XYZ file of C-alpha atoms in Angstrom:
662
model
C 52.020 4.725 -91.132
C 52.383 1.400 -89.419
C 55.745 -0.322 -89.142
C 56.502 -3.023 -91.666
C 59.216 -5.716 -91.779
C 62.475 -4.748 -93.403
C 63.348 -7.061 -96.307
C 66.444 -9.190 -95.810
C 68.424 -7.312 -98.443
C 67.511 -4.003 -96.881
C 68.389 -5.346 -93.431
C 71.855 -6.326 -94.615
C 72.230 -2.926 -96.212
C 71.140 -1.218 -93.019
C 73.592 -3.249 -90.941
C 76.423 -2.283 -93.242
C 75.385 1.358 -93.039
C 75.214 1.134 -89.242
C 78.788 -0.185 -89.191
C 79.924 2.602 -91.509
C 78.234 5.210 -89.311
C 79.980 3.822 -86.239
C 83.362 3.967 -87.977
C 82.656 7.520 -89.089
C 82.000 8.530 -85.515
C 85.350 7.057 -84.515
C 87.354 8.671 -87.326
C 85.609 11.670 -88.839
C 87.075 12.962 -92.103
C 89.078 16.153 -92.097
C 86.784 19.162 -92.335
C 87.280 22.086 -94.664
C 83.777 23.529 -94.586
C 80.802 21.671 -93.109
C 77.366 22.640 -94.359
C 74.126 21.695 -92.584
C 70.550 22.066 -93.864
C 67.717 21.683 -91.329
C 63.995 22.388 -91.113
C 63.820 23.423 -87.452
C 59.976 23.550 -87.368
C 58.086 26.781 -86.594
C 60.747 28.634 -84.676
C 60.503 30.155 -82.150
C 56.867 29.172 -81.564
C 55.902 28.850 -77.928
C 58.543 26.302 -76.931
C 61.835 27.904 -78.045
C 63.147 28.198 -74.493
C 62.583 24.467 -73.983
C 63.936 23.460 -77.386
C 67.058 25.641 -77.431
C 69.268 23.345 -75.299
C 68.169 20.405 -77.464
C 69.159 22.237 -80.662
C 72.611 22.600 -79.147
C 72.649 18.875 -78.329
C 72.089 18.088 -82.009
C 74.321 20.757 -83.539
C 77.356 20.690 -81.237
C 78.780 17.353 -82.507
C 78.220 18.410 -86.126
C 80.609 21.347 -85.803
C 78.928 23.110 -88.693
C 80.442 26.149 -90.382
C 77.321 27.137 -92.333
C 73.763 26.303 -91.241
C 70.613 27.106 -93.184
C 67.238 26.643 -91.498
C 63.648 26.385 -92.704
C 60.468 27.564 -90.956
C 61.855 30.654 -89.231
C 58.866 32.778 -88.242
C 60.229 36.219 -87.358
C 63.244 38.457 -86.932
C 62.919 37.929 -83.206
C 63.121 34.191 -83.776
C 66.159 34.589 -86.058
C 67.909 36.641 -83.372
C 66.976 34.159 -80.649
C 68.328 31.196 -82.617
C 71.561 33.102 -83.291
C 71.936 33.756 -79.576
C 71.391 30.060 -78.943
C 74.175 29.147 -81.390
C 76.539 31.542 -79.628
C 75.784 29.868 -76.308
C 77.099 26.693 -77.927
C 80.078 28.419 -79.630
C 80.549 31.775 -77.898
C 81.070 34.658 -80.313
C 81.548 32.458 -83.380
C 78.220 32.730 -85.174
C 76.661 35.474 -87.286
C 73.380 35.507 -89.157
C 71.753 36.913 -92.279
C 69.013 39.535 -92.276
C 65.570 38.023 -91.874
C 63.430 38.256 -95.031
C 59.752 37.371 -94.583
C 58.019 36.355 -97.791
C 54.563 36.029 -96.240
C 55.000 32.568 -94.714
C 57.801 30.930 -92.774
C 61.218 31.771 -94.144
C 64.783 30.537 -94.381
C 67.603 31.908 -92.245
C 71.356 31.504 -92.805
C 73.897 31.263 -89.988
C 77.642 31.070 -90.436
C 80.875 31.118 -88.482
C 82.419 34.497 -89.215
C 85.932 33.072 -88.876
C 85.224 30.800 -91.845
C 82.954 32.723 -94.219
C 81.609 36.207 -94.733
C 78.221 37.202 -96.126
C 78.679 39.387 -99.213
C 75.003 39.949 -99.917
C 71.535 38.434 -99.991
C 68.230 38.770 -101.803
C 64.946 36.873 -102.166
C 62.391 36.136 -104.854
C 59.166 34.202 -105.390
C 59.964 31.281 -107.697
C 56.361 30.990 -108.976
C 55.069 34.318 -110.209
C 51.520 32.989 -110.263
C 51.508 31.877 -106.641
C 53.550 33.794 -104.082
C 53.886 31.140 -101.414
C 57.372 31.430 -99.886
C 60.567 33.228 -100.754
C 63.609 31.538 -102.172
C 66.463 33.187 -100.284
C 69.833 33.686 -101.986
C 73.058 34.285 -100.073
C 76.446 35.191 -101.536
C 79.194 33.850 -99.303
C 82.963 34.030 -99.473
C 85.682 32.167 -97.624
C 87.569 34.299 -95.121
C 91.199 34.913 -96.060
C 90.725 34.392 -99.793
C 91.357 37.169 -102.331
C 88.370 38.926 -103.925
C 88.190 36.696 -106.994
C 88.374 33.421 -105.060
C 86.356 31.437 -102.542
C 82.864 32.721 -103.401
C 79.796 30.491 -103.505
C 76.021 30.845 -103.273
C 73.433 29.223 -101.064
C 69.795 29.062 -102.179
C 67.332 28.323 -99.377
C 63.803 27.186 -100.182
C 60.668 25.564 -98.777
C 58.422 24.270 -101.549
C 54.689 23.606 -101.377
C 53.948 20.598 -99.152
C 51.746 17.515 -99.543
C 50.857 15.107 -102.290
C 48.629 16.504 -104.999
C 50.709 19.681 -105.305
C 53.345 18.297 -107.654
C 52.406 20.845 -110.336
C 52.818 23.712 -107.874
C 56.257 22.445 -106.877
C 57.071 21.983 -110.559
C 56.174 25.614 -111.262
C 58.306 26.757 -108.335
C 61.252 24.714 -109.622
C 60.818 26.130 -113.129
C 61.184 29.664 -111.773
C 64.086 28.534 -109.592
C 65.878 26.911 -112.542
C 65.469 30.083 -114.606
C 67.058 32.072 -111.779
C 69.911 29.575 -111.468
C 70.564 29.728 -115.212
C 71.119 33.479 -114.842
C 74.082 32.942 -112.516
C 77.563 33.769 -113.836
C 79.071 30.707 -115.556
C 81.001 28.486 -113.177
C 79.099 29.619 -110.063
C 79.203 27.162 -107.176
C 75.659 27.056 -105.792
C 74.057 24.867 -103.119
C 70.265 24.727 -103.364
C 68.856 23.373 -100.130
C 65.825 23.262 -97.915
C 62.597 21.323 -97.571
C 61.627 20.338 -101.142
C 58.651 18.156 -100.100
C 59.403 15.778 -102.991
C 58.037 12.273 -102.592
C 60.056 10.867 -105.470
C 63.056 11.687 -107.602
C 60.768 11.466 -110.613
C 58.641 14.385 -109.504
C 58.428 17.160 -112.164
C 60.103 19.721 -109.911
C 63.104 17.452 -109.295
C 63.394 16.606 -112.972
C 63.285 20.310 -113.906
C 66.247 21.036 -111.642
C 68.444 18.182 -112.889
C 67.464 18.112 -116.579
C 69.826 19.202 -119.346
C 68.790 22.444 -121.019
C 70.292 24.737 -123.618
C 71.501 26.795 -120.682
C 72.970 24.451 -118.078
C 74.598 27.033 -115.819
C 71.923 26.313 -113.233
C 71.690 22.548 -113.693
C 71.739 20.723 -110.359
C 72.567 17.131 -109.516
C 71.732 14.713 -106.723
C 74.992 13.715 -104.961
C 73.332 10.401 -104.043
C 72.250 9.615 -107.616
C 68.617 9.086 -106.569
C 67.053 11.558 -108.987
C 65.216 8.892 -110.992
C 63.817 6.569 -108.319
C 60.882 6.623 -105.905
C 61.788 7.742 -102.400
C 58.782 7.241 -100.139
C 58.844 3.834 -98.426
C 61.745 2.721 -100.655
C 63.689 0.766 -98.059
C 66.710 0.381 -100.338
C 67.497 4.053 -99.648
C 66.024 4.480 -96.172
C 69.385 5.626 -94.769
C 68.709 8.929 -96.576
C 65.157 9.611 -95.361
C 64.791 12.890 -93.461
C 61.129 12.897 -92.263
C 59.418 12.129 -89.883
C 61.187 11.722 -86.555
C 57.869 10.851 -84.831
C 55.631 7.893 -85.526
C 51.863 8.091 -85.249
C 50.708 8.292 -81.642
C 54.099 9.370 -80.266
C 54.291 11.662 -77.265
C 56.957 14.269 -76.742
C 57.018 15.442 -80.351
C 57.498 19.095 -81.108
C 54.250 21.080 -81.396
C 52.935 20.920 -84.955
C 55.219 18.079 -85.995
C 54.027 15.651 -88.652
C 54.007 11.995 -87.658
C 54.139 8.640 -89.397
C 57.770 7.739 -88.836
C 60.747 7.803 -91.192
C 59.772 7.139 -94.795
C 60.301 10.373 -96.799
C 63.266 12.245 -98.259
C 62.108 15.867 -98.171
C 65.296 17.706 -97.196
C 67.924 17.975 -99.917
C 71.205 19.691 -100.674
C 71.514 19.853 -104.465
C 74.756 21.323 -105.863
C 75.383 22.958 -109.219
C 77.711 21.151 -111.625
C 80.928 23.071 -110.766
C 80.931 21.273 -107.396
C 82.015 18.099 -109.204
C 84.487 19.392 -111.824
C 87.499 18.442 -109.660
C 88.711 22.028 -109.514
C 88.365 24.547 -106.712
C 85.290 24.008 -104.550
C 84.227 20.358 -104.473
C 81.592 18.395 -102.609
C 83.594 15.748 -100.767
C 82.493 12.301 -101.890
C 80.883 10.128 -99.220
C 80.134 12.988 -96.809
C 76.488 13.604 -97.737
C 74.515 12.181 -94.800
C 71.224 12.413 -92.946
C 72.068 13.069 -89.299
C 70.656 10.488 -86.883
C 69.282 8.106 -89.521
C 70.827 4.660 -89.119
C 68.561 3.048 -91.742
C 66.805 0.919 -89.122
C 63.708 2.993 -88.270
C 61.326 2.620 -91.205
C 57.947 4.108 -90.189
C 59.208 4.264 -86.604
C 60.206 7.007 -84.227
C 63.857 8.021 -84.248
C 64.028 7.127 -80.557
C 62.598 3.611 -80.942
C 64.950 0.639 -80.659
C 67.577 0.076 -81.840
C 69.289 3.138 -80.387
C 70.958 5.240 -83.071
C 74.794 5.356 -82.923
C 74.684 8.942 -81.662
C 72.950 7.747 -78.483
C 69.543 7.843 -76.825
C 69.846 11.452 -75.630
C 70.645 12.533 -79.170
C 67.624 10.638 -80.508
C 65.355 12.267 -77.911
C 66.639 15.703 -78.904
C 65.906 15.031 -82.593
C 62.465 13.691 -81.688
C 61.565 16.725 -79.563
C 62.732 19.510 -81.886
C 61.369 18.943 -85.354
C 59.801 16.383 -87.622
C 62.858 16.672 -89.931
C 66.423 15.421 -89.617
C 69.398 17.637 -90.527
C 71.372 16.929 -93.706
C 75.099 17.584 -93.660
C 77.798 17.603 -96.307
C 81.529 18.387 -96.377
C 82.864 20.949 -98.845
C 86.405 20.922 -100.141
C 87.615 24.503 -100.453
C 89.803 25.934 -103.234
C 93.542 26.035 -102.998
C 94.852 29.104 -101.171
C 98.365 29.678 -102.459
C 101.024 31.888 -100.994
C 103.860 32.683 -103.376
C 106.047 35.758 -103.084
C 106.843 37.513 -106.353
C 109.731 39.423 -104.756
C 112.774 39.579 -107.053
C 115.753 37.308 -106.494
C 118.588 39.836 -106.725
C 121.823 38.056 -105.817
C 124.190 40.818 -106.901
C 127.834 39.859 -107.447
C 128.635 36.225 -106.691
C 131.423 33.858 -107.682
C 131.562 30.877 -109.975
C 130.673 27.728 -108.055
C 128.880 29.564 -105.265
C 125.387 28.708 -104.028
C 123.521 31.105 -106.293
C 120.111 30.097 -105.007
C 117.580 31.022 -102.377
C 114.563 29.287 -100.871
C 111.170 30.514 -101.998
C 108.308 29.480 -99.721
C 105.347 27.903 -101.521
C 102.338 27.354 -99.280
C 98.778 26.112 -99.567
C 97.079 27.782 -96.622
C 93.662 26.273 -97.330
C 92.239 24.043 -94.610
C 92.145 20.294 -95.297
C 90.608 18.697 -97.236
C 91.181 21.605 -99.581
C 92.169 21.386 -103.200
C 95.886 20.620 -103.601
C 98.109 23.276 -105.130
C 99.514 21.847 -108.354
C 102.191 23.946 -109.990
C 105.425 23.961 -111.920
C 108.358 26.266 -112.521
C 109.803 27.459 -115.806
C 113.350 28.820 -115.678
C 115.153 30.411 -118.650
C 118.707 29.294 -119.527
C 121.162 30.300 -116.848
C 118.642 29.967 -114.016
C 117.703 27.216 -111.568
C 114.240 25.995 -110.490
C 112.668 22.626 -109.618
C 111.710 20.630 -112.679
C 108.449 18.843 -113.362
C 105.058 19.062 -111.642
C 105.026 20.042 -107.964
C 102.268 19.711 -105.335
C 101.435 21.324 -102.007
C 98.639 19.631 -100.128
C 96.279 21.596 -97.911
C 98.165 23.220 -95.054
C 101.588 22.366 -96.500
C 104.403 24.900 -96.621
C 107.918 24.271 -97.900
C 110.694 26.005 -99.789
C 111.598 25.539 -103.424
C 115.152 26.350 -104.508
C 115.350 29.108 -107.104
C 118.305 31.059 -108.412
C 121.008 31.261 -111.033
C 123.436 28.806 -112.572
C 126.906 29.648 -111.278
C 128.876 27.139 -113.331
C 130.117 29.833 -115.720
C 130.694 33.587 -115.391
C 128.262 36.036 -116.887
C 125.561 38.583 -116.261
C 122.244 36.860 -115.537
C 118.899 38.581 -115.883
C 115.574 36.886 -116.521
C 112.217 35.813 -115.120
C 111.429 32.528 -113.398
C 107.762 31.707 -113.982
C 105.390 30.042 -111.512
C 102.307 28.441 -113.097
C 99.655 26.850 -110.887
C 96.136 25.501 -110.665
C 95.071 28.475 -108.562
C 92.814 31.015 -110.247
C 94.354 33.712 -108.060
C 98.011 32.907 -108.696
C 97.914 30.976 -111.954
C 100.995 32.729 -113.398
C 103.548 34.692 -111.390
C 106.809 36.056 -112.772
C 109.757 36.285 -110.381
C 112.584 38.509 -111.674
C 116.019 37.044 -110.996
C 119.442 38.568 -111.532
C 123.090 38.087 -110.628
C 126.559 38.815 -111.916
C 128.617 35.636 -111.738
C 132.337 36.381 -111.488
C 135.457 34.347 -112.128
C 137.742 33.909 -109.170
C 140.630 36.313 -108.738
C 143.940 35.145 -110.237
C 146.943 36.041 -108.070
C 150.134 36.494 -110.079
C 153.557 38.114 -110.015
C 153.098 39.109 -113.653
C 150.422 41.216 -115.279
C 150.108 39.307 -118.525
C 150.534 35.699 -117.420
C 150.023 33.598 -114.323
C 153.343 33.586 -112.449
C 153.304 32.262 -108.886
C 157.080 32.149 -108.198
C 160.084 34.278 -109.111
C 163.429 35.468 -107.777
C 164.462 38.908 -106.619
C 168.240 39.419 -106.514
C 169.607 42.515 -104.826
C 173.038 41.755 -106.290
C 176.390 42.177 -104.546
C 177.052 45.493 -102.888
C 179.163 47.073 -100.259
C 177.587 47.824 -96.928
C 175.260 50.815 -97.104
C 174.817 50.693 -100.871
C 171.863 48.331 -101.242
C 168.862 49.979 -102.889
C 165.185 48.906 -102.422
C 163.548 46.679 -104.999
C 159.881 46.283 -105.876
C 157.568 43.318 -106.165
C 154.339 43.788 -108.118
C 151.253 41.713 -107.393
C 148.599 41.415 -110.054
C 145.070 40.086 -110.518
C 145.823 38.676 -113.931
C 143.097 38.862 -116.528
C 140.931 41.162 -114.466
C 137.798 42.543 -116.121
C 134.193 43.243 -115.167
C 133.511 39.494 -114.778
C 136.386 38.752 -112.407
C 136.542 39.218 -108.669
C 139.025 41.560 -107.086
C 142.037 40.058 -105.325
C 142.440 40.807 -101.640
C 146.063 40.539 -100.431
C 145.919 39.152 -96.920
C 149.559 38.879 -95.853
C 153.149 39.370 -96.924
C 155.540 37.240 -94.857
C 159.345 36.818 -95.080
C 160.949 33.604 -93.863
C 164.738 33.309 -93.484
C 167.465 35.869 -94.256
C 168.443 36.338 -90.602
C 166.065 39.285 -90.383
C 167.852 41.379 -93.016
C 164.998 41.429 -95.538
C 161.924 43.595 -95.046
C 158.753 44.180 -97.039
C 156.448 47.195 -96.935
C 153.098 47.653 -98.636
C 149.372 47.882 -98.067
C 147.906 44.704 -96.586
C 145.121 43.913 -97.183
C 144.794 45.446 -100.627
C 142.039 44.892 -103.152
C 143.452 44.418 -106.608
C 141.793 45.050 -109.878
C 143.870 47.243 -112.260
C 146.634 48.237 -111.693
C 148.456 45.828 -109.385
C 149.872 46.537 -105.962
C 153.498 47.463 -105.315
C 155.485 46.146 -102.349
C 158.903 47.542 -101.531
C 161.477 45.000 -100.436
C 164.692 46.115 -98.739
C 167.901 44.458 -97.601
C 169.254 45.896 -94.370
C 172.958 45.081 -94.303
C 173.474 46.271 -90.714
C 175.106 43.434 -88.840
C 175.575 41.374 -91.991
C 178.745 39.413 -92.640
C 181.065 40.497 -95.406
C 181.321 38.237 -98.430
C 178.170 36.423 -97.359
C 175.059 35.636 -99.410
C 171.662 35.918 -97.696
C 168.492 34.240 -98.958
C 164.867 34.322 -97.823
C 161.365 33.474 -99.007
C 158.697 36.164 -99.377
C 155.173 34.700 -99.476
C 151.974 36.564 -100.356
C 148.574 35.088 -99.462
C 145.259 36.347 -100.771
C 141.676 35.511 -101.606
C 138.719 36.649 -103.613
C 136.993 39.769 -102.391
C 134.352 38.913 -99.751
C 131.521 37.688 -101.972
C 129.443 34.496 -101.882
C 131.687 31.633 -102.997
C 134.996 33.390 -102.213
C 138.031 31.080 -101.983
C 141.724 31.429 -101.193
C 144.033 32.496 -104.029
C 147.273 30.768 -104.917
C 150.194 31.686 -102.655
C 152.816 33.783 -104.452
C 156.438 33.011 -103.626
C 159.432 35.305 -104.210
C 162.928 33.971 -103.525
C 165.119 36.807 -102.202
C 168.906 36.944 -102.355
C 171.601 39.541 -101.570
C 175.369 39.344 -101.167
C 177.329 41.657 -98.967
C 180.794 42.303 -100.431
C 183.899 42.521 -98.300
C 184.496 46.180 -99.085
C 188.339 45.789 -99.425
C 190.089 48.789 -101.011
C 192.080 47.065 -103.738
C 191.505 49.729 -106.354
C 189.040 47.519 -108.167
C 185.746 49.328 -108.997
C 182.287 48.183 -108.023
C 181.247 44.816 -109.382
C 179.458 45.123 -112.715
C 176.007 43.640 -113.283
C 175.964 40.075 -114.466
C 172.577 40.401 -116.210
C 170.702 43.105 -118.098
C 167.365 43.937 -116.506
C 164.806 46.697 -116.060
C 163.591 47.028 -112.509
C 160.072 48.008 -111.483
C 159.617 51.783 -111.342
C 159.093 53.490 -108.013
C 156.815 54.981 -107.026
C 154.165 53.267 -109.072
C 151.625 54.580 -109.906
C 153.236 57.879 -110.943
C 151.716 61.088 -109.663
C 154.576 63.528 -110.071
C 157.559 61.406 -111.055
C 158.949 57.902 -110.882
C 162.490 56.490 -111.043
C 163.225 53.783 -113.589
C 166.352 51.763 -112.749
C 168.089 49.346 -115.068
C 171.290 47.353 -115.205
C 173.442 46.603 -118.278
C 175.650 43.561 -118.362
C 177.087 44.678 -121.733
C 177.600 48.115 -123.183
C 176.268 49.421 -126.457
C 173.275 51.194 -128.027
C 170.557 51.323 -125.373
C 166.970 52.603 -125.566
C 164.343 53.221 -122.902
C 160.916 53.954 -124.384
C 157.385 54.316 -123.036
C 154.332 52.812 -124.819
C 150.634 53.272 -124.155
C 148.167 50.401 -123.670
C 147.525 50.279 -127.432
C 151.209 49.653 -128.131
C 152.049 53.139 -129.465
C 155.352 54.688 -128.441
C 154.589 57.933 -126.625
C 157.960 58.842 -125.063
C 161.659 58.134 -125.579
C 163.480 58.510 -122.263
C 166.904 57.320 -123.436
C 168.661 56.579 -126.724
C 172.401 56.377 -126.265
C 175.487 54.161 -126.214
C 176.147 53.172 -122.595
C 178.831 51.273 -120.749
C 177.964 48.275 -118.551
C 176.693 49.405 -115.188
C 173.672 50.510 -113.162
C 171.556 53.476 -114.244
C 168.451 55.347 -113.151
C 166.225 57.853 -114.935
C 163.646 60.112 -113.340
C 160.491 60.602 -115.406
C 157.724 63.094 -114.772
C 155.149 61.477 -117.023
C 155.735 63.715 -120.041
C 155.656 62.201 -123.496
C 157.216 63.333 -126.739
C 154.172 65.554 -127.385
C 153.532 66.799 -123.880
C 152.110 65.503 -120.556
C 150.489 62.101 -120.784
C 147.030 61.408 -119.425
C 146.124 59.020 -116.648
C 146.250 55.380 -117.655
C 148.382 52.305 -118.015
C 151.752 52.477 -119.789
C 154.736 50.202 -120.434
C 158.442 51.103 -120.105
C 160.608 49.016 -122.480
C 164.399 48.596 -122.255
C 166.274 47.543 -125.402
C 169.987 46.707 -124.867
C 172.729 44.803 -126.729
C 172.712 41.005 -126.550
C 169.589 40.938 -124.364
C 165.903 40.369 -124.920
C 163.771 43.494 -124.413
C 162.587 44.056 -120.852
C 159.240 45.720 -120.073
C 157.523 46.856 -116.908
C 154.103 48.376 -116.272
C 153.679 51.895 -115.001
C 150.401 53.598 -114.212
C 149.898 57.351 -114.288
C 147.287 58.948 -112.081
C 146.434 62.627 -112.146
């Protein structure tokens, strides 16, 4: 075909395309999977050794991941071309098994780090005329689970030349029937040398038409299915044949001539490639390699020089009469979400009851984004609203329990996403949220300060007193109290405290013995001191310091003069803490009466029932002690918590706790 002038409108279009091509070369889009379709022309023929370096010149800048070729002649040729690819990218390429249908055949090559070949088969699309195989390849993305990342590639080479439209139509009818038998939702790319001269050709229309069964319906990504292609300069940027004009020298042996004016080489996807989910054909990436739209009916190496350069044009001119077609494929989301339970154990109110859960989309850009959201039951914490991880993104989401109130938490936080592999994942979460320990000097109420008076005694007659520390209100939803220190300030060193520090308090409390050592004390002198207890929650997440407990100590050393006057009588009626407590064998209960009269000392169990009467008698004012071995009115009492209660004239009842252990 002789060259003809390009219309002004087409020239402007071509200039714009040339500019776009130049910009693309400067800033190529991110690649997920690059697919290339190329009729490499009677390979290996007699010139493979000469052509091999030129194939690498063309293919190296394309950085293809999957390459399907037409016009492969033999298994030896398939192996030789694979070796040539691995010279370009050492060790990266693998190939399909060669299947010879009686004429030239298709051959699939792929980078094994990107995809794996699951299987292949071939069939004649026209049962009445076995011309060439249609080859089918099942491929799967590397790193994806078994039910994700699979697609199919159909390779074909239909009957050539004008006048054979009916033959191509019959081949496409058989092909469409085969495509309709695919599983619904299959992503298929049907590619090769179709030899169509127009989008209106019966074979093209059969592939894109709507049928009762549209599983195998294809579409033209360029939207040119209903227009003439040959010599249509409004779409010349997409022509793929021929790289040589009539009379050219240096063309590959057997190459057709006439210059660029036909669109024979197509990549037609099935409909799932445009449903905006999973695999997608990236818009704007479908391109004919080396065609700048400025070489109508001319050689690819004629002026103007294509943007890829003169050497690139010469390589295309010398290899084949067809140009490669490339397209970018967006791959499905590849999520990574751990379903490991969030088991926080025992934690405290107000603590950070959460943990980071990594959510990643490991797919290579421009992969499908991971769109997801969390659903957390009451008492649990998760991000609200829709969330997104773009391709290659990895970050933590905060999941856990609500620690604003105490309680036992157990439930499932649900992850729902756009991924077919991890659409719904349940993450068990649990924790026991505890109240903080409550330090107190009383078992039934919060008491942070009190006095402890040893009274007035002669030297050598002071008896030890007890201080009881409690974790008031303790139950299964309250932390234990750890006593950290017991410190006495003042008293000129005469007061001493003994007990277990640290101690972990639940039930019962802890007993500390306080003594007044009168050695070196001054007669008729009163000594005072402060006893401070510090503590904290048991060592759990969110532990804090407990309130400091303060006990004001006092003792008066009498002069000890022998005036015939008896020991000073108590000024107040009180029941002192038993010692030892808890009781194993026996404890001593001491009490003081400021006034005489009917006095009772009884023991009650935790339910308030009287179980023992230790004393019921009229007593004079004074100081008394009773030893008790833990026997009740009906026999030995079992282990547990009890209360001793003193009832005396003109005084409110006094009660102290006493635990029995066996």
